Coordinates of C-alpha atoms and ligand atoms in Angstrom, one line a residue:
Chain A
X1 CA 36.0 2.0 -20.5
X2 CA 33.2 2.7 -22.9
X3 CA 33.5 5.2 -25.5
X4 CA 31.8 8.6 -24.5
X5 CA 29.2 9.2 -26.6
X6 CA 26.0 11.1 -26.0
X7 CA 25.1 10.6 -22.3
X8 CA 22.4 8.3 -21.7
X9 CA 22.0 9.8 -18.2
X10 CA 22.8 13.5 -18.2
X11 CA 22.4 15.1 -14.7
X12 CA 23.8 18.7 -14.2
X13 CA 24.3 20.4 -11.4
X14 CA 21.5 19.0 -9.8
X15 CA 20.1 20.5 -6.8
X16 CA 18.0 19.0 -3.9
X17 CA 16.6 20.5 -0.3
X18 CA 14.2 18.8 2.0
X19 CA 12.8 22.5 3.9
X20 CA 16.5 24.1 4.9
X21 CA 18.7 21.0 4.7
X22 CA 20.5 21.1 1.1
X23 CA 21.1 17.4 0.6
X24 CA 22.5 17.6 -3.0
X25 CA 24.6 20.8 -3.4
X26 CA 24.5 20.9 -7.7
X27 CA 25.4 17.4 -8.9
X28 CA 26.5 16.2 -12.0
X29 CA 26.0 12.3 -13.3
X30 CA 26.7 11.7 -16.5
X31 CA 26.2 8.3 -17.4
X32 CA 27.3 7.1 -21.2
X33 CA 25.4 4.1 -22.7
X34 CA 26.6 0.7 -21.7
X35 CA 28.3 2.2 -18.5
X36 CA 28.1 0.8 -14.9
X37 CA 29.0 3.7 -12.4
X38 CA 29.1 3.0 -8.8
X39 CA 27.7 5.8 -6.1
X40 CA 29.5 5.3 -3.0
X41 CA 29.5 7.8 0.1
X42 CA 28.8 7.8 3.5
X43 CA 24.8 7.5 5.3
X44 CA 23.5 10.4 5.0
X45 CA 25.5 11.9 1.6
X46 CA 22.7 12.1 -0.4
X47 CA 22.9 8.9 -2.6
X48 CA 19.5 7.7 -2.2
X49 CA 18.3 11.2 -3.2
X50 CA 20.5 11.4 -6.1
X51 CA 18.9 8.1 -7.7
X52 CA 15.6 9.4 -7.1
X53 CA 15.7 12.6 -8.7
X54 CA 17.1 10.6 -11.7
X55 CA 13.2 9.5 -12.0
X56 CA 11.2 12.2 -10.3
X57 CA 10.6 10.1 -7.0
X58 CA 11.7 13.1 -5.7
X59 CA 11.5 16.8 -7.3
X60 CA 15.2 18.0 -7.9
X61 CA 14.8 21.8 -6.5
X62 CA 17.8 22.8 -8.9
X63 CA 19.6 21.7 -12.2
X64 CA 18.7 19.8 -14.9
X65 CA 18.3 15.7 -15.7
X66 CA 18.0 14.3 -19.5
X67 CA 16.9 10.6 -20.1
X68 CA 17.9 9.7 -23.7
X69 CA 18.1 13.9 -24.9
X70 CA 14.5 14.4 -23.3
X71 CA 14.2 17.0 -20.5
X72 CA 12.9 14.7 -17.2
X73 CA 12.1 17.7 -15.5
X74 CA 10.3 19.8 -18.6
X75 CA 6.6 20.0 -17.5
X76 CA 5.8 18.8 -21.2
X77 CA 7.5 15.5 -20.4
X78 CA 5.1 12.9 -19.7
X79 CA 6.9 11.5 -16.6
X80 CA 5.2 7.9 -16.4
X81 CA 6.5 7.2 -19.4
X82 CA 10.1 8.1 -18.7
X83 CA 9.6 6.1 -15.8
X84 CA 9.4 3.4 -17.3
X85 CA 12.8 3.7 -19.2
X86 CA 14.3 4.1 -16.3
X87 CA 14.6 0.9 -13.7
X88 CA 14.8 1.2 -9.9
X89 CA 16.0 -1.6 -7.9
X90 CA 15.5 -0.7 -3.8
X91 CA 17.2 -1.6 -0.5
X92 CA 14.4 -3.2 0.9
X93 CA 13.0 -5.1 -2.8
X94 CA 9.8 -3.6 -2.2
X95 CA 8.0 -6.3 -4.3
X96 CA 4.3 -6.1 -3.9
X97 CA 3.6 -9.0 -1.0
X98 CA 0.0 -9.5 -2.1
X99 CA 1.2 -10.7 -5.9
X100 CA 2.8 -13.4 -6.8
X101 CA 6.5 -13.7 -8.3
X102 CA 5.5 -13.4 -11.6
X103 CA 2.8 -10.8 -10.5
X104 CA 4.8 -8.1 -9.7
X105 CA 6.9 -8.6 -12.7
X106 CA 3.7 -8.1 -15.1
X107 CA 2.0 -5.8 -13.0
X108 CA 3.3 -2.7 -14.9
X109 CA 3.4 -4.3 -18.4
X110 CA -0.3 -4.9 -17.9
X111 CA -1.7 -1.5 -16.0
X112 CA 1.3 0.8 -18.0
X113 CA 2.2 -1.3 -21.6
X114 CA -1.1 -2.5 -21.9
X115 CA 0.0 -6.1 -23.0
X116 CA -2.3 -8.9 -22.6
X117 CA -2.1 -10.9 -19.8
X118 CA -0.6 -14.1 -22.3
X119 CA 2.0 -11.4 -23.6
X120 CA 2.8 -10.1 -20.3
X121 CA 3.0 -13.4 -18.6
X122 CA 5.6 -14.9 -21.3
X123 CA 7.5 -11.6 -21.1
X124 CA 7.6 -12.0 -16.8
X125 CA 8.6 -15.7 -17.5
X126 CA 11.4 -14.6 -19.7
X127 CA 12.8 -12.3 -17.1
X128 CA 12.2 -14.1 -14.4
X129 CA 14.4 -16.9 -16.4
X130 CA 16.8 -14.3 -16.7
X131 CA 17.6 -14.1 -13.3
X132 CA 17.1 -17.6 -12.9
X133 CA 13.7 -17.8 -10.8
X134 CA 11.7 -19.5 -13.3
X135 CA 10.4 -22.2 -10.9
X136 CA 9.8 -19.5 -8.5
X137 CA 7.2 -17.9 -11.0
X138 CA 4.0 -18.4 -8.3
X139 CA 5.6 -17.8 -5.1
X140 CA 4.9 -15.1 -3.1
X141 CA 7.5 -12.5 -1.5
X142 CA 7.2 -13.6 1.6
X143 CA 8.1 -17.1 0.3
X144 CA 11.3 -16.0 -0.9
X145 CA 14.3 -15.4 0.3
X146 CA 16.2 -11.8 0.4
X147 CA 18.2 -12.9 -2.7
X148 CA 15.7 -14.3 -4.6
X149 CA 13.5 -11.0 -3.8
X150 CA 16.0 -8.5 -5.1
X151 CA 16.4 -10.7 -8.3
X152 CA 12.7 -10.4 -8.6
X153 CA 12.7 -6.5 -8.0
X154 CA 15.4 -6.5 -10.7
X155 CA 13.5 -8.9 -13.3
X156 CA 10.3 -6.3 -12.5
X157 CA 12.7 -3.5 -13.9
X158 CA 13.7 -5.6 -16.9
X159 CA 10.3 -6.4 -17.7
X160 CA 9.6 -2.9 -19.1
X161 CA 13.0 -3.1 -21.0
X162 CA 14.3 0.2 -19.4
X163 CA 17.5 2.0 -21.1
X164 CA 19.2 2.2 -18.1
X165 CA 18.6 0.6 -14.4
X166 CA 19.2 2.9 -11.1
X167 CA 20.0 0.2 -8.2
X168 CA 20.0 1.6 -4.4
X169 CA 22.1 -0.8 -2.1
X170 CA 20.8 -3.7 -3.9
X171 CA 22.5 -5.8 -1.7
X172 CA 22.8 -4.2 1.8
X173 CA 19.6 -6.0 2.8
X174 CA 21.0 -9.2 2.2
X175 CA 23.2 -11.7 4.4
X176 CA 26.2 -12.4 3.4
X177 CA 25.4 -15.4 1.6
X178 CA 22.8 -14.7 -0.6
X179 CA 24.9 -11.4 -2.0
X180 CA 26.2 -13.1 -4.4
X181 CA 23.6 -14.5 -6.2
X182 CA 22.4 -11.0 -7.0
X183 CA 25.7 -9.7 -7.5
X184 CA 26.0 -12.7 -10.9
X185 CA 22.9 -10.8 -11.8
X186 CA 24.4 -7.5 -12.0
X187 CA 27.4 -9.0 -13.7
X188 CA 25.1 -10.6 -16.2
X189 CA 23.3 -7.4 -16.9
X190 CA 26.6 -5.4 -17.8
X191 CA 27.5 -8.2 -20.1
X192 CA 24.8 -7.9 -21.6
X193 CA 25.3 -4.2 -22.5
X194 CA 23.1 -2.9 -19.7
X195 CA 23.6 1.1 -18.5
X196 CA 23.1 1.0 -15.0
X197 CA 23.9 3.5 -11.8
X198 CA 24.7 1.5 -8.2
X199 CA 24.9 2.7 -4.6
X200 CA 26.6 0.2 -3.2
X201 CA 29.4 -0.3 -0.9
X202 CA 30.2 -3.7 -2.3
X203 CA 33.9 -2.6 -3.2
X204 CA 35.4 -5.8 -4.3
X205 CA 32.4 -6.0 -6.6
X206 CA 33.0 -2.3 -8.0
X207 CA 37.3 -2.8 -8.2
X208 CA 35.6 -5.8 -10.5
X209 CA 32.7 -4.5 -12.9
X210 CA 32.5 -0.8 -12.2
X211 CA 33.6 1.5 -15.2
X212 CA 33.6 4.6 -12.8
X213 CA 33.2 5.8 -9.4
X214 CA 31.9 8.8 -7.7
X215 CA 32.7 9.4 -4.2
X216 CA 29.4 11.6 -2.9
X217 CA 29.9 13.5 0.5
X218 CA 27.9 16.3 1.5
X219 CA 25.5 16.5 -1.4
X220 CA 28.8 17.4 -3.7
X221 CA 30.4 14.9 -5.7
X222 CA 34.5 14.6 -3.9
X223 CA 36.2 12.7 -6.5
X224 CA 35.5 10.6 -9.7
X225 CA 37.5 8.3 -12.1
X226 CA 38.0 4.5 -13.0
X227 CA 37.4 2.3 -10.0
X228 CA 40.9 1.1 -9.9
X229 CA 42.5 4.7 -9.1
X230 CA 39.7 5.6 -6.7
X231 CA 40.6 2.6 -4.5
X232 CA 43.8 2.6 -4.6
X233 CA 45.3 6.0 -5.2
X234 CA 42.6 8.2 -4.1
X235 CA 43.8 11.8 -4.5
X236 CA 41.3 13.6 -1.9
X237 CA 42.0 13.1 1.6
X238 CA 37.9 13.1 2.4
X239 CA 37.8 9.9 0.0
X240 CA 40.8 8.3 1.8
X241 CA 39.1 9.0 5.3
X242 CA 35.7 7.2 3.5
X243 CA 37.6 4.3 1.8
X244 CA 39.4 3.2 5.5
X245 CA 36.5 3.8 7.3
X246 CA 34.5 0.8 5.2
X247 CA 37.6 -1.3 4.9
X248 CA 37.7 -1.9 9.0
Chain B
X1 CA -45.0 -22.5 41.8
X2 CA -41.5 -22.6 41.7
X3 CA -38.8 -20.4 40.6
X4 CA -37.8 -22.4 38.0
X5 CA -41.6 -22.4 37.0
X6 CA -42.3 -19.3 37.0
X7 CA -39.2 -18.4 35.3
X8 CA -40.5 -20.6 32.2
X9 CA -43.8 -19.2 32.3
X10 CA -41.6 -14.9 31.9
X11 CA -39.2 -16.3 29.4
X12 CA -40.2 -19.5 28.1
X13 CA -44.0 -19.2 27.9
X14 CA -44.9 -21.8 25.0
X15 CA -48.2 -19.9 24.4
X16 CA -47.4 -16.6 23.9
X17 CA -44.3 -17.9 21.8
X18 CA -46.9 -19.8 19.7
X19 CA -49.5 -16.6 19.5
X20 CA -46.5 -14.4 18.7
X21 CA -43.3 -16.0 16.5
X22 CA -45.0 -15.7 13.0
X23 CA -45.1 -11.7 14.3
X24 CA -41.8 -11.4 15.1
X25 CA -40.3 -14.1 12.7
X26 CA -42.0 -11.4 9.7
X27 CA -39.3 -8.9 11.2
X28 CA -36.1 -10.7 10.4
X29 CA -36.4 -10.3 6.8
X30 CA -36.3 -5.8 7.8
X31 CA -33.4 -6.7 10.1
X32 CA -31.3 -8.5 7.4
X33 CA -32.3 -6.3 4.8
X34 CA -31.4 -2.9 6.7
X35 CA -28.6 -4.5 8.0
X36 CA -27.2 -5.8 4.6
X37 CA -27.9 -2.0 2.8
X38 CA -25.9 -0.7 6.0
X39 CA -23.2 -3.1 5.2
X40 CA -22.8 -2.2 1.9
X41 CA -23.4 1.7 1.8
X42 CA -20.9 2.2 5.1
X43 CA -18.1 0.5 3.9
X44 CA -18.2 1.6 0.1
X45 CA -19.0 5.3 1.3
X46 CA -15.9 4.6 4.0
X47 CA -13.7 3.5 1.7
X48 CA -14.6 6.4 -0.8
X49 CA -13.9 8.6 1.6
X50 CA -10.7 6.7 2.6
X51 CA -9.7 7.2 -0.7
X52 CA -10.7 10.7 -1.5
X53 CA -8.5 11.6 1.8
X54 CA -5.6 9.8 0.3
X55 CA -5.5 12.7 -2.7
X56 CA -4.4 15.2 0.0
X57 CA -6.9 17.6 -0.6
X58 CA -6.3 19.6 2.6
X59 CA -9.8 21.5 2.8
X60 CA -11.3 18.2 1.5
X61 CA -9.3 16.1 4.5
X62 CA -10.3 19.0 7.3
X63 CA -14.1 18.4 6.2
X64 CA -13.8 14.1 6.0
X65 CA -11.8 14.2 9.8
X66 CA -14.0 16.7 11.3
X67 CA -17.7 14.6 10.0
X68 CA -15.7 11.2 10.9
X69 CA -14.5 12.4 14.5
X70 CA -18.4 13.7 15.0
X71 CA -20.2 10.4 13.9
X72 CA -17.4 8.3 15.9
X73 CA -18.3 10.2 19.1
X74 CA -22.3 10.4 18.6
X75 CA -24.3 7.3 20.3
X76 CA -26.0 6.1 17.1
X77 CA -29.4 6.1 19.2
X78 CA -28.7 10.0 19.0
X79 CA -28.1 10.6 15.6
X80 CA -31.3 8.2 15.0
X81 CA -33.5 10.6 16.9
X82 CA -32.4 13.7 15.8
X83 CA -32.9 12.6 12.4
X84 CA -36.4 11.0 12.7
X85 CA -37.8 13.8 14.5
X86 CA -35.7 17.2 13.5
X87 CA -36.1 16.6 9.6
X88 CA -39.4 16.9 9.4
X89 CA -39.5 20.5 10.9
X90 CA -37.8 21.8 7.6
X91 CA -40.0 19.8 5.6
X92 CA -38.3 16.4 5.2
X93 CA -40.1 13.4 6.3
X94 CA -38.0 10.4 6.2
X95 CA -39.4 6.8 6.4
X96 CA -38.2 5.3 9.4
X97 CA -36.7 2.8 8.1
X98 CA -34.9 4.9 6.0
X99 CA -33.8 6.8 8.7
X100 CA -32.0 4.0 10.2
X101 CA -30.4 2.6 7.1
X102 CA -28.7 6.3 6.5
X103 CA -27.9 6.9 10.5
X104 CA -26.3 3.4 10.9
X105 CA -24.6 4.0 7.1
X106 CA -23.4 7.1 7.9
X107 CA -21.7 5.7 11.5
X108 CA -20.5 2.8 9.7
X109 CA -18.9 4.8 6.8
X110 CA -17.2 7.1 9.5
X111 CA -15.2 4.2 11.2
X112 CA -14.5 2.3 7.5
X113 CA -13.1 5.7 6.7
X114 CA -10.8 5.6 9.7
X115 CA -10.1 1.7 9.2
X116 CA -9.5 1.8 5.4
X117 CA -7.2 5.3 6.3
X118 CA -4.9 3.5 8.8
X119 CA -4.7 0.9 6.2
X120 CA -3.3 3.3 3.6
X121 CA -1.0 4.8 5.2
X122 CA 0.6 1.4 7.2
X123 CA 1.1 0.6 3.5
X124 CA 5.4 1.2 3.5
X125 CA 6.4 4.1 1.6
X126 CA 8.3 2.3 -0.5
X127 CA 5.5 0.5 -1.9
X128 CA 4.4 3.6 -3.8
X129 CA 8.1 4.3 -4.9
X130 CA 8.3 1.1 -6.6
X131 CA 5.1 1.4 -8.5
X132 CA 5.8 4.7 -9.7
X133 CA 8.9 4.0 -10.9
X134 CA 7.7 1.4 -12.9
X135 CA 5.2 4.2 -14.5
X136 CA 2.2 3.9 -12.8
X137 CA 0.0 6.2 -12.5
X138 CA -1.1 7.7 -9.0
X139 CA -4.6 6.1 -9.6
X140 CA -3.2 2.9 -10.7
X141 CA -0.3 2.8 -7.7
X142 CA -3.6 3.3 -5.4
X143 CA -5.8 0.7 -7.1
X144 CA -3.5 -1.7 -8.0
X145 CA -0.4 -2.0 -4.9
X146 CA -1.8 0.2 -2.1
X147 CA -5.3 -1.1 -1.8
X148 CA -5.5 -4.3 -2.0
X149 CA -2.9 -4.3 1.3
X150 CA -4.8 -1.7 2.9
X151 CA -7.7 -3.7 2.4
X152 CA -6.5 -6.9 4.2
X153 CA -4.9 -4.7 7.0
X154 CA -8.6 -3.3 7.4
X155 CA -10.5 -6.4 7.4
X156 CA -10.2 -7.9 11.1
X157 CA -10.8 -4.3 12.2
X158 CA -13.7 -3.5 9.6
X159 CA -15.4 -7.3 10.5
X160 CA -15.7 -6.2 13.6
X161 CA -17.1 -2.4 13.7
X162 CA -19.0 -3.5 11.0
X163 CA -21.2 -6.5 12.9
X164 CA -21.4 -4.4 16.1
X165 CA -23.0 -1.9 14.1
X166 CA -24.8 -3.6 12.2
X167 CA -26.8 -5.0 15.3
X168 CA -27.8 -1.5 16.0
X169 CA -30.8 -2.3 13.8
X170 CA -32.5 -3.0 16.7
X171 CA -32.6 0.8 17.2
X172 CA -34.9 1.1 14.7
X173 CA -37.4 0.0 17.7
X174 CA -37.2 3.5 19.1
X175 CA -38.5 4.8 16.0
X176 CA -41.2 2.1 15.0
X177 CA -39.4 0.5 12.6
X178 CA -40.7 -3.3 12.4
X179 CA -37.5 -4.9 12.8
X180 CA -37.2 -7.9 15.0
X181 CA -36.7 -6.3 18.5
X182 CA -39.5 -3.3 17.2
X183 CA -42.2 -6.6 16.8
X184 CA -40.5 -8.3 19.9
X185 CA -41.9 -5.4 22.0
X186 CA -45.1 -4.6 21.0
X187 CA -46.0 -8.3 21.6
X188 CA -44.3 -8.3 25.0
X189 CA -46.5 -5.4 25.6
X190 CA -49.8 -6.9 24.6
X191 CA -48.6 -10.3 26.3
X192 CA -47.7 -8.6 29.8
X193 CA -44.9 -11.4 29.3
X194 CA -40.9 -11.6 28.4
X195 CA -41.0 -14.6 25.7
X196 CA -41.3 -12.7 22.7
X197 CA -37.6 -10.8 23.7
X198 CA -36.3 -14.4 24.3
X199 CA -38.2 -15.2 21.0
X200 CA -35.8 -12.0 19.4
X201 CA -32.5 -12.4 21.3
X202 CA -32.7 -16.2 19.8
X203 CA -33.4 -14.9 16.3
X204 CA -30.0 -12.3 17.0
X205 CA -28.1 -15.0 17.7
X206 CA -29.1 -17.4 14.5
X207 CA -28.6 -14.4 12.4
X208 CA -25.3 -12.7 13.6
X209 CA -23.7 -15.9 14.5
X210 CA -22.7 -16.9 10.4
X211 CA -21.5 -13.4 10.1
X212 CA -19.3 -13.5 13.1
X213 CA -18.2 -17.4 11.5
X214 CA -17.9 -15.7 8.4
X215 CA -15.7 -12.8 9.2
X216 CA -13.8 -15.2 10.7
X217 CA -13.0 -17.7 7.9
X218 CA -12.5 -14.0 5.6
X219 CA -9.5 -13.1 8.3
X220 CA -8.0 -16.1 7.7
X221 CA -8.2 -16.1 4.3
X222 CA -6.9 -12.8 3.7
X223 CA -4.0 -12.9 6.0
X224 CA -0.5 -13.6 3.8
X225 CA 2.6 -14.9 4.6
X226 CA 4.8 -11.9 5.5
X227 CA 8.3 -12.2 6.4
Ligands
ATP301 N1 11.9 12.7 2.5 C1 12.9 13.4 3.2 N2 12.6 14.4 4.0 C2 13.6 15.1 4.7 N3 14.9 14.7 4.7 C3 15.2 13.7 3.9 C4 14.3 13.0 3.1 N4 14.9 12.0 2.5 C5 16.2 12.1 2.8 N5 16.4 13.1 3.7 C6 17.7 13.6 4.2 O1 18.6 13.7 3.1 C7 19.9 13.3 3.5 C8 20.4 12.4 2.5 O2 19.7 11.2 2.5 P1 19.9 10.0 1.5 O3 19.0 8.9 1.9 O4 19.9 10.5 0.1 O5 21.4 9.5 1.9 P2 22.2 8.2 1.5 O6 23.5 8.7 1.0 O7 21.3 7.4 0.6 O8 22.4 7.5 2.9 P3 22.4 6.0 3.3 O9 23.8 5.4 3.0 O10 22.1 6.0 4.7 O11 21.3 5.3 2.5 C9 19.8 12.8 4.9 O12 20.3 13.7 5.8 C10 18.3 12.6 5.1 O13 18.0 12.8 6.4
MG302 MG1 20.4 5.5 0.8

């Protein structure tokens, strides 16, 4: 595990209500740098909410979220530029189907960096090498397959060289065949030093590259710790329940 | 004299045709021209407004929906008339043809509004997320991802709404305008005698016939591959 130094992602008691319906009851994620935590919990925990707050897709109604020491939710904090520190990977890729590959990888660095289209097109090229799609530079998304899609969404959250990437089921989209490919991708990224937060249920892949776990159920946070002792010696009973459940 | 004769001699009459063409022929140029200014006000107008709805501005949005469903449900003829004839009695006198070109605009801008507005929101939510997150601003997610896929949801709707309406030119004859059908039937009045409306109807049909071609080929071309 990775020494606990000042958090990169430092979400407190974080509070989230859509109308009556509490879906986060005062979270905390604290996420040091370098760290790969994995969000797991059942449909309908609060997960999905949880990763958005982190960037303000959605308006936390409670508690308090630092990128990096700076205050996400202070209304000094210019949010578009924390966004862009912050890398979202979705469910369903949501690449832009009207650009090509390498479009939606540049599209920010152009509109949001400002590069050039020459510096922005070598900087796509590089990430899309990255995750290995080089060739697949002018293809459109609906040319692709899943796989290749996600690795795209992810080399369009590179692009902007975020400190730390939020991923949302990356790989719950995909058939079982292509999961893999984007799963080496993930593996690369936290060789590579990469702070990242995953909802994922892909529990082999978390026993494998996960630093820590947090078992989310009812917009509360059940259990935490090192992958290993979550899977195998759960201590809550609620996480026990969860953990069976996926394995059959 | 046969039917077929005298058939010829209502429809087909090669002297009045040869009396009357140049006539008629000198109101294409006010039909395309109308019709091209329609074009182009309505849809930029409808898209504006498509756009300005799209900030969730709910007094702005109650005002935009209210004028849309209005002009939607007016017979253009209608709005024409009251127009031409009720401005002037507070003080405003229109040219005719100016009259048409902002009655057929402002039809044509209500159902581009509508178009452009189902466009925007079949755009997937998820869409905007991903822009944002990678810092865009609301502006740029809207120029940049939502609109150009709004657009190309819109167009096979907007090519059509937008040739049918632009045919309503020919009601400009109700208000003297000297568009093709307006000269059509002032010389079928002096003639006693149908040919110069066969005279117009084949002038329609050479004119709206590319733009129907046209929108056609534009479908295509803006139709993507989508999984
Ligand atoms: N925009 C919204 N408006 C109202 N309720 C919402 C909204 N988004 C989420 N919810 C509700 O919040 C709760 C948590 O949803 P969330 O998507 O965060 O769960 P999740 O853990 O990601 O589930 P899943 O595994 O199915 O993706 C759900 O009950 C959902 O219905
Ligand atoms: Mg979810």
């Amino acid at each position: 595990m990775p020494e606990l130094g000042p958090f990169l992602l430092e979400a407190r008691g974080v509070r989230k209500a859509f109308g009556t319906n509490e879906v986060l009851k005062g979270v905390d994620l604290l996420v040091a740098p370098r760290e790969l935590v994995f969000l797991i919990g059942p449909s309908g925990s609060g997960k999905s909410t949880l990763l958005r707050c982190c960037n303000r897709l959605e308006e936390p109604t409670g508690g308090t979220i630092r990128i990096g020491g700076t205050d996400l939710l202070s209304p000094r904090t210019d949010i578009n530029r924390m966004r862009r520190q912050v890398g979202m990977v979705f469910q369903s890729f949501n690449l832009y189907p009207h650009l090509t590959a390498l479009g939606n990888v540049t599209l920010a660095l152009r509109k949001v960096m400002k590069r050039s289209r020459a510096e922005a097109d070598e900087i796509g090229m590089d990430n899309l090498r990255r995750v290995g799609l080089a060739e697949k530079a002018a293809s459109y998304p609906g040319e692709l397959s899943g796989g290749q899609q996600q690795r795209v969404a992810i080399a369009r959250a590179l692009a902007l060289e975020p400190k730390i990437i939020l991923m949302d089921e990356p790989t719950s989209a995909l058939d079982p065949e292509l999961v893999g490919s984007v799963l080496a991708v993930v593996r690369d990224l936290r060789d590579a030093g990469m702070t990242m937060v995953i909802a994922s249920h892909e529990m082999r892949f978390a026993r494998e590259a996960a630093d820590r776990v947090l078992f989310l159920d009812g917009g509360v946070v059940v259990e935490e710790g090192p992958a290993e002792a979550i899977f195998t010696a759960p201590r809550e009973e609620r996480t026990r329940r969860f953990l069976h459940q996926v394995r059959h | 004299m046969s039917d077929w004769d005298r058939f010829v001699s209502a429809f087909l009459n090669v002297n009045v045709a040869a009396r009357y063409w140049p006539d008629i022929l000198a109101g294409v140029a006010v039909t395309v021209l109308i019709g091209l200014a329609v074009v182009v006000t309505g849809i930029l107008v409808g898209l504006g407004l498509a756009v300005l709805r799209s900030l969730g501005n709910r007094f702005a949005n109650l005002l935009i929906v209210q004028a849309v469903d209005v002009l939607r449900s007016l017979p253009p003829l209608v709005i024409i008339l009251v127009i031409y004839f009720g401005l002037p009695n507070v003080g405003i006198a229109l040219p005719s043809f100016v009259v048409l070109w902002l009655s057929l605009s402002a039809v044509l801008a209500a159902f581009a509004e509508e178009v452009f507005w189902a466009g925007i929101t079949a755009v997937p939510q998820g869409q905007w997320m991903a822009a944002r997150s990678t810092g865009l601003t609301f502006g740029q997610a809207l120029t940049s991802v939502v609109l150009p896929q709004a657009v190309r949801i819109a167009i096979p709707p907007l090519t059509n709404r937008t040739i049918s309406i632009t045919k309503n030119t020919a009601l400009g004859s109700a208000i003297g305008v000297s568009e093709i059908l307006g000269r059509a039937m002032s010389a079928q009045s002096f003639a006693g005698n149908a040919t110069p409306l066969t005279i117009a109807a084949v002038l329609y049909v050479l004119i709206f016939i590319p733009l129907v071609v046209a929108s056609r080929s534009l479908e295509r071309r803006y139709a993507w591959r989508r999984r």
